[in-house]
PDB file of C-alpha atoms and ligand atoms in Angstrom:
ATOM      1  CA  MET A  18       0.000   0.000   0.000  1.00  0.00           C
ATOM      2  CA  LYS A  19       1.119   3.526  -0.804  1.00  0.00           C
ATOM      3  CA  THR A  20      -0.886   5.806   1.477  1.00  0.00           C
ATOM      4  CA  LYS A  21      -2.495   8.625  -0.472  1.00  0.00           C
ATOM      5  CA  ALA A  22      -5.221   9.672   1.984  1.00  0.00           C
ATOM      6  CA  VAL A  23      -6.091   9.523   5.654  1.00  0.00           C
ATOM      7  CA  ILE A  24      -9.805   9.623   6.496  1.00  0.00           C
ATOM      8  CA  PHE A  25     -10.733  10.513  10.043  1.00  0.00           C
ATOM      9  CA  ASP A  26     -13.812   9.942  12.123  1.00  0.00           C
ATOM     10  CA  LEU A  27     -14.561  13.097  14.140  1.00  0.00           C
ATOM     11  CA  ASP A  28     -16.186  12.327  17.510  1.00  0.00           C
ATOM     12  CA  GLY A  29     -13.652  10.481  19.668  1.00  0.00           C
ATOM     13  CA  VAL A  30     -10.822  10.841  17.140  1.00  0.00           C
ATOM     14  CA  ILE A  31     -10.381  14.575  16.545  1.00  0.00           C
ATOM     15  CA  VAL A  32     -12.252  15.764  19.638  1.00  0.00           C
ATOM     16  CA  ASP A  33     -13.893  14.170  22.663  1.00  0.00           C
ATOM     17  CA  THR A  34     -17.563  14.983  22.209  1.00  0.00           C
ATOM     18  CA  ALA A  35     -18.788  11.723  23.787  1.00  0.00           C
ATOM     19  CA  LYS A  36     -19.148  13.527  27.119  1.00  0.00           C
ATOM     20  CA  PHE A  37     -21.439  16.119  25.483  1.00  0.00           C
ATOM     21  CA  HIS A  38     -23.531  13.412  23.811  1.00  0.00           C
ATOM     22  CA  PHE A  39     -23.732  11.677  27.199  1.00  0.00           C
ATOM     23  CA  MET A  40     -24.896  14.806  29.058  1.00  0.00           C
ATOM     24  CA  ALA A  41     -27.501  15.617  26.418  1.00  0.00           C
ATOM     25  CA  TRP A  42     -28.918  12.066  26.194  1.00  0.00           C
ATOM     26  CA  LYS A  43     -28.875  11.823  29.995  1.00  0.00           C
ATOM     27  CA  ALA A  44     -30.899  15.044  30.358  1.00  0.00           C
ATOM     28  CA  LEU A  45     -33.476  13.811  27.830  1.00  0.00           C
ATOM     29  CA  SER A  46     -33.613  10.321  29.390  1.00  0.00           C
ATOM     30  CA  ASP A  47     -34.130  11.775  32.879  1.00  0.00           C
ATOM     31  CA  GLU A  48     -36.910  13.959  31.564  1.00  0.00           C
ATOM     32  CA  LEU A  49     -38.625  10.954  29.962  1.00  0.00           C
ATOM     33  CA  GLY A  50     -37.974   8.610  32.900  1.00  0.00           C
ATOM     34  CA  LEU A  51     -35.673   6.395  30.834  1.00  0.00           C
ATOM     35  CA  PHE A  52     -32.591   4.568  32.107  1.00  0.00           C
ATOM     36  CA  PHE A  53     -29.322   5.772  30.552  1.00  0.00           C
ATOM     37  CA  ASP A  54     -25.736   5.247  31.669  1.00  0.00           C
ATOM     38  CA  GLU A  55     -22.142   5.289  30.355  1.00  0.00           C
ATOM     39  CA  ALA A  56     -22.427   1.706  29.080  1.00  0.00           C
ATOM     40  CA  VAL A  57     -25.449   2.600  26.935  1.00  0.00           C
ATOM     41  CA  ASN A  58     -23.650   5.767  25.771  1.00  0.00           C
ATOM     42  CA  GLU A  59     -20.776   3.563  24.601  1.00  0.00           C
ATOM     43  CA  ARG A  60     -23.172   1.773  22.240  1.00  0.00           C
ATOM     44  CA  LEU A  61     -24.127   5.079  20.593  1.00  0.00           C
ATOM     45  CA  LYS A  62     -20.637   5.856  19.282  1.00  0.00           C
ATOM     46  CA  GLY A  63     -20.675   6.124  15.505  1.00  0.00           C
ATOM     47  CA  VAL A  64     -24.447   5.643  15.473  1.00  0.00           C
ATOM     48  CA  SER A  65     -26.846   8.224  13.954  1.00  0.00           C
ATOM     49  CA  ARG A  66     -29.024  10.491  16.134  1.00  0.00           C
ATOM     50  CA  MET A  67     -32.347   8.664  15.548  1.00  0.00           C
ATOM     51  CA  LYS A  68     -30.763   5.212  15.792  1.00  0.00           C
ATOM     52  CA  SER A  69     -29.161   6.320  19.093  1.00  0.00           C
ATOM     53  CA  PHE A  70     -32.562   7.284  20.523  1.00  0.00           C
ATOM     54  CA  GLU A  71     -34.005   3.976  19.328  1.00  0.00           C
ATOM     55  CA  ILE A  72     -31.223   2.091  21.155  1.00  0.00           C
ATOM     56  CA  ILE A  73     -32.057   3.996  24.376  1.00  0.00           C
ATOM     57  CA  LEU A  74     -35.750   3.154  23.948  1.00  0.00           C
ATOM     58  CA  GLU A  75     -34.922  -0.496  23.246  1.00  0.00           C
ATOM     59  CA  VAL A  76     -32.747  -0.737  26.399  1.00  0.00           C
ATOM     60  CA  ASN A  77     -35.803   0.484  28.311  1.00  0.00           C
ATOM     61  CA  GLY A  78     -38.240  -1.848  26.536  1.00  0.00           C
ATOM     62  CA  ALA A  79     -39.942   1.318  25.306  1.00  0.00           C
ATOM     63  CA  GLN A  80     -39.656   0.875  21.514  1.00  0.00           C
ATOM     64  CA  ASP A  81     -43.354   1.594  21.022  1.00  0.00           C
ATOM     65  CA  ARG A  82     -43.850   4.392  23.560  1.00  0.00           C
ATOM     66  CA  PHE A  83     -43.562   7.321  21.133  1.00  0.00           C
ATOM     67  CA  THR A  84     -44.806   8.184  17.660  1.00  0.00           C
ATOM     68  CA  GLU A  85     -42.293   9.033  14.908  1.00  0.00           C
ATOM     69  CA  GLU A  86     -43.268  12.685  15.346  1.00  0.00           C
ATOM     70  CA  GLU A  87     -42.580  12.602  19.074  1.00  0.00           C
ATOM     71  CA  LYS A  88     -39.247  10.880  18.491  1.00  0.00           C
ATOM     72  CA  GLU A  89     -38.270  13.633  16.016  1.00  0.00           C
ATOM     73  CA  GLU A  90     -39.224  16.248  18.595  1.00  0.00           C
ATOM     74  CA  TYR A  91     -37.169  14.584  21.350  1.00  0.00           C
ATOM     75  CA  ILE A  92     -34.044  14.104  19.251  1.00  0.00           C
ATOM     76  CA  LYS A  93     -34.265  17.768  18.268  1.00  0.00           C
ATOM     77  CA  LYS A  94     -34.376  18.662  21.942  1.00  0.00           C
ATOM     78  CA  LYS A  95     -31.346  16.470  22.635  1.00  0.00           C
ATOM     79  CA  ASN A  96     -29.525  18.060  19.721  1.00  0.00           C
ATOM     80  CA  ASP A  97     -30.269  21.629  20.824  1.00  0.00           C
ATOM     81  CA  LEU A  98     -28.652  20.875  24.179  1.00  0.00           C
ATOM     82  CA  TYR A  99     -25.721  19.053  22.502  1.00  0.00           C
ATOM     83  CA  VAL A 100     -25.121  22.040  20.204  1.00  0.00           C
ATOM     84  CA  SER A 101     -25.001  24.395  23.199  1.00  0.00           C
ATOM     85  CA  PHE A 102     -22.180  22.231  24.628  1.00  0.00           C
ATOM     86  CA  VAL A 103     -20.368  22.030  21.270  1.00  0.00           C
ATOM     87  CA  LYS A 104     -20.310  25.821  21.071  1.00  0.00           C
ATOM     88  CA  THR A 105     -17.973  25.863  24.100  1.00  0.00           C
ATOM     89  CA  LEU A 106     -15.270  23.995  22.106  1.00  0.00           C
ATOM     90  CA  THR A 107     -12.060  25.827  21.213  1.00  0.00           C
ATOM     91  CA  PRO A 108      -8.943  24.801  19.228  1.00  0.00           C
ATOM     92  CA  GLU A 109      -7.380  23.642  22.532  1.00  0.00           C
ATOM     93  CA  ASP A 110      -9.945  20.832  22.622  1.00  0.00           C
ATOM     94  CA  MET A 111      -8.436  18.988  19.667  1.00  0.00           C
ATOM     95  CA  LEU A 112      -7.190  15.649  20.973  1.00  0.00           C
ATOM     96  CA  PRO A 113      -3.410  15.379  21.487  1.00  0.00           C
ATOM     97  CA  GLY A 114      -1.287  14.466  18.481  1.00  0.00           C
ATOM     98  CA  VAL A 115      -4.038  14.922  15.887  1.00  0.00           C
ATOM     99  CA  ALA A 116      -3.031  18.343  14.513  1.00  0.00           C
ATOM    100  CA  ALA A 117       0.640  17.300  14.314  1.00  0.00           C
ATOM    101  CA  PHE A 118      -0.241  14.052  12.522  1.00  0.00           C
ATOM    102  CA  ILE A 119      -2.417  15.895   9.998  1.00  0.00           C
ATOM    103  CA  GLY A 120       0.273  18.527   9.439  1.00  0.00           C
ATOM    104  CA  ARG A 121       2.875  15.816   8.818  1.00  0.00           C
ATOM    105  CA  ALA A 122       0.562  13.943   6.426  1.00  0.00           C
ATOM    106  CA  ARG A 123      -0.274  17.026   4.377  1.00  0.00           C
ATOM    107  CA  ALA A 124       3.387  18.012   4.168  1.00  0.00           C
ATOM    108  CA  ALA A 125       3.971  14.555   2.637  1.00  0.00           C
ATOM    109  CA  GLY A 126       1.274  15.235   0.006  1.00  0.00           C
ATOM    110  CA  ILE A 127      -1.293  12.956   1.629  1.00  0.00           C
ATOM    111  CA  LYS A 128      -4.930  14.042   1.402  1.00  0.00           C
ATOM    112  CA  THR A 129      -7.145  14.279   4.479  1.00  0.00           C
ATOM    113  CA  ALA A 130     -10.900  13.962   5.000  1.00  0.00           C
ATOM    114  CA  VAL A 131     -13.533  13.666   7.698  1.00  0.00           C
ATOM    115  CA  ALA A 132     -16.009  10.761   7.594  1.00  0.00           C
ATOM    116  CA  SER A 133     -18.452  11.442  10.426  1.00  0.00           C
ATOM    117  CA  VAL A 134     -22.133  10.515  10.549  1.00  0.00           C
ATOM    118  CA  SER A 135     -22.671  13.600  12.728  1.00  0.00           C
ATOM    119  CA  LYS A 136     -24.762  16.338  11.161  1.00  0.00           C
ATOM    120  CA  ASN A 137     -22.931  18.695  13.526  1.00  0.00           C
ATOM    121  CA  ALA A 138     -19.518  17.906  12.021  1.00  0.00           C
ATOM    122  CA  PRO A 139     -19.172  21.294  10.228  1.00  0.00           C
ATOM    123  CA  LEU A 140     -20.048  23.159  13.451  1.00  0.00           C
ATOM    124  CA  VAL A 141     -17.591  21.095  15.525  1.00  0.00           C
ATOM    125  CA  LEU A 142     -14.800  21.716  12.983  1.00  0.00           C
ATOM    126  CA  GLU A 143     -15.627  25.425  12.934  1.00  0.00           C
ATOM    127  CA  CYS A 144     -15.408  25.652  16.749  1.00  0.00           C
ATOM    128  CA  LEU A 145     -12.042  23.831  16.644  1.00  0.00           C
ATOM    129  CA  ARG A 146     -10.987  26.068  13.741  1.00  0.00           C
ATOM    130  CA  ALA A 147      -9.954  22.847  12.026  1.00  0.00           C
ATOM    131  CA  ALA A 148     -11.982  22.935   8.791  1.00  0.00           C
ATOM    132  CA  ASP A 149      -8.905  24.024   6.780  1.00  0.00           C
ATOM    133  CA  MET A 150      -6.997  20.935   7.857  1.00  0.00           C
ATOM    134  CA  PHE A 151      -9.115  18.742   5.586  1.00  0.00           C
ATOM    135  CA  ASP A 152      -9.418  18.446   1.827  1.00  0.00           C
ATOM    136  CA  TYR A 153     -12.947  17.082   2.171  1.00  0.00           C
ATOM    137  CA  VAL A 154     -15.634  16.787   4.838  1.00  0.00           C
ATOM    138  CA  ALA A 155     -18.405  14.291   4.066  1.00  0.00           C
ATOM    139  CA  ASP A 156     -21.966  15.569   4.362  1.00  0.00           C
ATOM    140  CA  ALA A 157     -23.694  13.142   6.762  1.00  0.00           C
ATOM    141  CA  ALA A 158     -27.115  14.254   5.519  1.00  0.00           C
ATOM    142  CA  LYS A 159     -26.278  12.955   2.031  1.00  0.00           C
ATOM    143  CA  VAL A 160     -24.992   9.530   3.056  1.00  0.00           C
ATOM    144  CA  GLU A 161     -27.955   7.234   3.538  1.00  0.00           C
ATOM    145  CA  LYS A 162     -26.344   4.160   5.083  1.00  0.00           C
ATOM    146  CA  SER A 163     -24.418   4.981   8.229  1.00  0.00           C
ATOM    147  CA  LYS A 164     -21.584   2.941   9.788  1.00  0.00           C
ATOM    148  CA  PRO A 165     -20.957  -0.031   9.867  1.00  0.00           C
ATOM    149  CA  ALA A 166     -21.764   0.360   6.146  1.00  0.00           C
ATOM    150  CA  PRO A 167     -18.626   1.508   4.263  1.00  0.00           C
ATOM    151  CA  ASP A 168     -20.464   4.275   2.365  1.00  0.00           C
ATOM    152  CA  ILE A 169     -19.205   7.388   4.175  1.00  0.00           C
ATOM    153  CA  PHE A 170     -15.548   6.262   3.882  1.00  0.00           C
ATOM    154  CA  LEU A 171     -16.044   5.407   0.198  1.00  0.00           C
ATOM    155  CA  VAL A 172     -17.662   8.811  -0.458  1.00  0.00           C
ATOM    156  CA  CYS A 173     -14.548  10.469   1.019  1.00  0.00           C
ATOM    157  CA  ALA A 174     -12.133   8.345  -1.046  1.00  0.00           C
ATOM    158  CA  GLU A 175     -14.043   9.140  -4.207  1.00  0.00           C
ATOM    159  CA  ALA A 176     -14.153  12.877  -3.433  1.00  0.00           C
ATOM    160  CA  LEU A 177     -10.386  12.836  -2.866  1.00  0.00           C
ATOM    161  CA  GLY A 178      -9.830  10.809  -6.051  1.00  0.00           C
ATOM    162  CA  VAL A 179      -7.961   8.075  -4.170  1.00  0.00           C
ATOM    163  CA  ALA A 180      -8.505   4.304  -4.380  1.00  0.00           C
ATOM    164  CA  PRO A 181      -9.854   2.825  -1.103  1.00  0.00           C
ATOM    165  CA  ALA A 182      -6.852   0.471  -0.930  1.00  0.00           C
ATOM    166  CA  ASP A 183      -4.580   3.531  -0.656  1.00  0.00           C
ATOM    167  CA  CYS A 184      -6.544   5.045   2.253  1.00  0.00           C
ATOM    168  CA  ILE A 185      -6.095   4.809   5.994  1.00  0.00           C
ATOM    169  CA  GLY A 186      -9.241   5.165   8.127  1.00  0.00           C
ATOM    170  CA  VAL A 187      -9.029   6.280  11.764  1.00  0.00           C
ATOM    171  CA  GLU A 188     -11.888   5.414  14.141  1.00  0.00           C
ATOM    172  CA  ASP A 189     -12.757   5.030  17.826  1.00  0.00           C
ATOM    173  CA  ALA A 190     -15.968   3.011  17.440  1.00  0.00           C
ATOM    174  CA  GLN A 191     -16.562  -0.622  16.562  1.00  0.00           C
ATOM    175  CA  ALA A 192     -19.109   0.344  13.886  1.00  0.00           C
ATOM    176  CA  GLY A 193     -16.451   2.612  12.369  1.00  0.00           C
ATOM    177  CA  ILE A 194     -13.753  -0.074  12.245  1.00  0.00           C
ATOM    178  CA  GLU A 195     -16.230  -2.375  10.517  1.00  0.00           C
ATOM    179  CA  ALA A 196     -17.013   0.401   8.007  1.00  0.00           C
ATOM    180  CA  ILE A 197     -13.302   0.979   7.240  1.00  0.00           C
ATOM    181  CA  LYS A 198     -12.707  -2.746   6.748  1.00  0.00           C
ATOM    182  CA  ALA A 199     -15.781  -3.080   4.534  1.00  0.00           C
ATOM    183  CA  ALA A 200     -14.447  -0.147   2.474  1.00  0.00           C
ATOM    184  CA  GLY A 201     -11.204  -2.080   1.904  1.00  0.00           C
ATOM    185  CA  MET A 202      -9.058   0.477   3.737  1.00  0.00           C
ATOM    186  CA  PHE A 203      -6.290   0.100   6.331  1.00  0.00           C
ATOM    187  CA  SER A 204      -7.817   0.658   9.790  1.00  0.00           C
ATOM    188  CA  VAL A 205      -6.390   2.484  12.784  1.00  0.00           C
ATOM    189  CA  GLY A 206      -8.412   2.121  15.995  1.00  0.00           C
ATOM    190  CA  ILE A 207      -8.237   4.639  18.836  1.00  0.00           C
ATOM    191  CA  ASN A 208      -9.171   3.053  22.161  1.00  0.00           C
ATOM    192  CA  VAL A 209     -11.919   0.938  20.609  1.00  0.00           C
ATOM    193  CA  THR A 210     -13.696  -0.659  23.566  1.00  0.00           C
ATOM    194  CA  VAL A 211     -15.790  -3.328  21.854  1.00  0.00           C
ATOM    195  CA  THR A 212     -13.725  -5.218  19.323  1.00  0.00           C
ATOM    196  CA  SER A 213     -15.521  -7.976  17.482  1.00  0.00           C
ATOM    197  CA  VAL A 214     -13.381  -6.919  14.509  1.00  0.00           C
ATOM    198  CA  GLU A 215      -9.769  -5.977  15.285  1.00  0.00           C
ATOM    199  CA  PRO A 216      -8.359  -2.846  13.653  1.00  0.00           C
ATOM    200  CA  ASP A 217      -5.083  -3.302  11.719  1.00  0.00           C
ATOM    201  CA  VAL A 218      -3.382  -1.008  14.251  1.00  0.00           C
ATOM    202  CA  HIS A 219      -4.870  -0.376  17.699  1.00  0.00           C
ATOM    203  CA  LEU A 220      -3.717   2.661  19.707  1.00  0.00           C
ATOM    204  CA  LYS A 221      -4.661   3.569  23.270  1.00  0.00           C
ATOM    205  CA  SER A 222      -5.008   7.256  22.458  1.00  0.00           C
ATOM    206  CA  THR A 223      -4.451   9.832  19.726  1.00  0.00           C
ATOM    207  CA  SER A 224      -1.143  10.812  21.352  1.00  0.00           C
ATOM    208  CA  GLU A 225       0.193   7.521  19.914  1.00  0.00           C
ATOM    209  CA  LEU A 226      -0.580   8.655  16.335  1.00  0.00           C
ATOM    210  CA  ASP A 227       2.982   8.403  15.036  1.00  0.00           C
ATOM    211  CA  PHE A 228       3.183   9.299  11.320  1.00  0.00           C
ATOM    212  CA  GLU A 229       6.396   7.347  10.670  1.00  0.00           C
ATOM    213  CA  LYS A 230       5.014   4.184  12.250  1.00  0.00           C
ATOM    214  CA  ILE A 231       1.525   4.252  10.756  1.00  0.00           C
ATOM    215  CA  VAL A 232       1.879   5.652   7.240  1.00  0.00           C
ATOM    216  CA  LYS A 233       3.443   3.283   4.748  1.00  0.00           C
TER     217      LYS A 233
HETATM  218  C1  LIG B 584     -21.080  10.414  15.846  1.00  0.00           C
HETATM  219  C2  LIG B 584     -21.108  10.089  17.329  1.00  0.00           C
HETATM  220  C3  LIG B 584     -22.459   9.532  17.726  1.00  0.00           C
HETATM  221  C4  LIG B 584     -23.574  10.471  17.262  1.00  0.00           C
HETATM  222  C5  LIG B 584     -23.516  10.639  15.769  1.00  0.00           C
HETATM  223  C6  LIG B 584     -24.596  11.567  15.229  1.00  0.00           C
HETATM  224  O1  LIG B 584     -21.007   9.240  15.142  1.00  0.00           O
HETATM  225  O2  LIG B 584     -20.103   9.146  17.663  1.00  0.00           O
HETATM  226  O3  LIG B 584     -22.484   9.371  19.126  1.00  0.00           O
HETATM  227  O4  LIG B 584     -24.838   9.954  17.646  1.00  0.00           O
HETATM  228  O5  LIG B 584     -22.227  11.152  15.424  1.00  0.00           O
HETATM  229  O6  LIG B 584     -24.310  12.870  15.647  1.00  0.00           O
HETATM  230  P1  LIG B 584     -25.246  14.114  15.470  1.00  0.00           P
HETATM  231  O7  LIG B 584     -24.353  15.276  15.827  1.00  0.00           O
HETATM  232  O8  LIG B 584     -25.692  14.172  14.049  1.00  0.00           O
HETATM  233  O9  LIG B 584     -26.388  13.936  16.416  1.00  0.00           O
HETATM  234 MG1  LIG B 585     -16.260   8.279  16.800  1.00  0.00          MG
END
């Protein structure tokens, strides 16, 4: 493999937003009398907003409690709170080692992209002032099948004009590692807690993102 592009997940790879998702889902769950804890939050990583709410409802045996309209209303409420937390992010919140790794990759002529199923990805990147670090940011609203389907990684590769086999994908969630593998890319996992599929390289944190060791 000759690496021509590195495609990053956002939440948990570039910035730790899991705590914001947790606080927002917890507030909504408390309001609705639903059980929600860190272990359930873990299952929502890499999963779309509606699917996340459906997992919470399923955990509570409450799949049929709300109409589609009500569910839309509740996930909007969760998102409004999440967005208020996101707006507190600054460039200092980028996870350690990420900016240096991206800088090194771009200096070597390697393209970079963001493959996140989050519809808030552009806002998060804006708050981090990181949008310029990427050649392409996938539009989650336009990618129908979310992870573990490979689609969002393939959309990025195509937009960058690079063959999937020449791409590295970086992810913190099991669904994301599965998506990278299904896309036929080399996978780098960052502290992936559930691993039914092992990433090609598994790091404990982003501070271990060593360009010389990872990029071939
Ligand atoms: C990422 C996060 C998930 C989140 C999803 C949708 O994949 O890991 O926890 O549910 O994005 O995010 P959004 O900002 O669109 O609600
Ligand atoms: Mg993630």
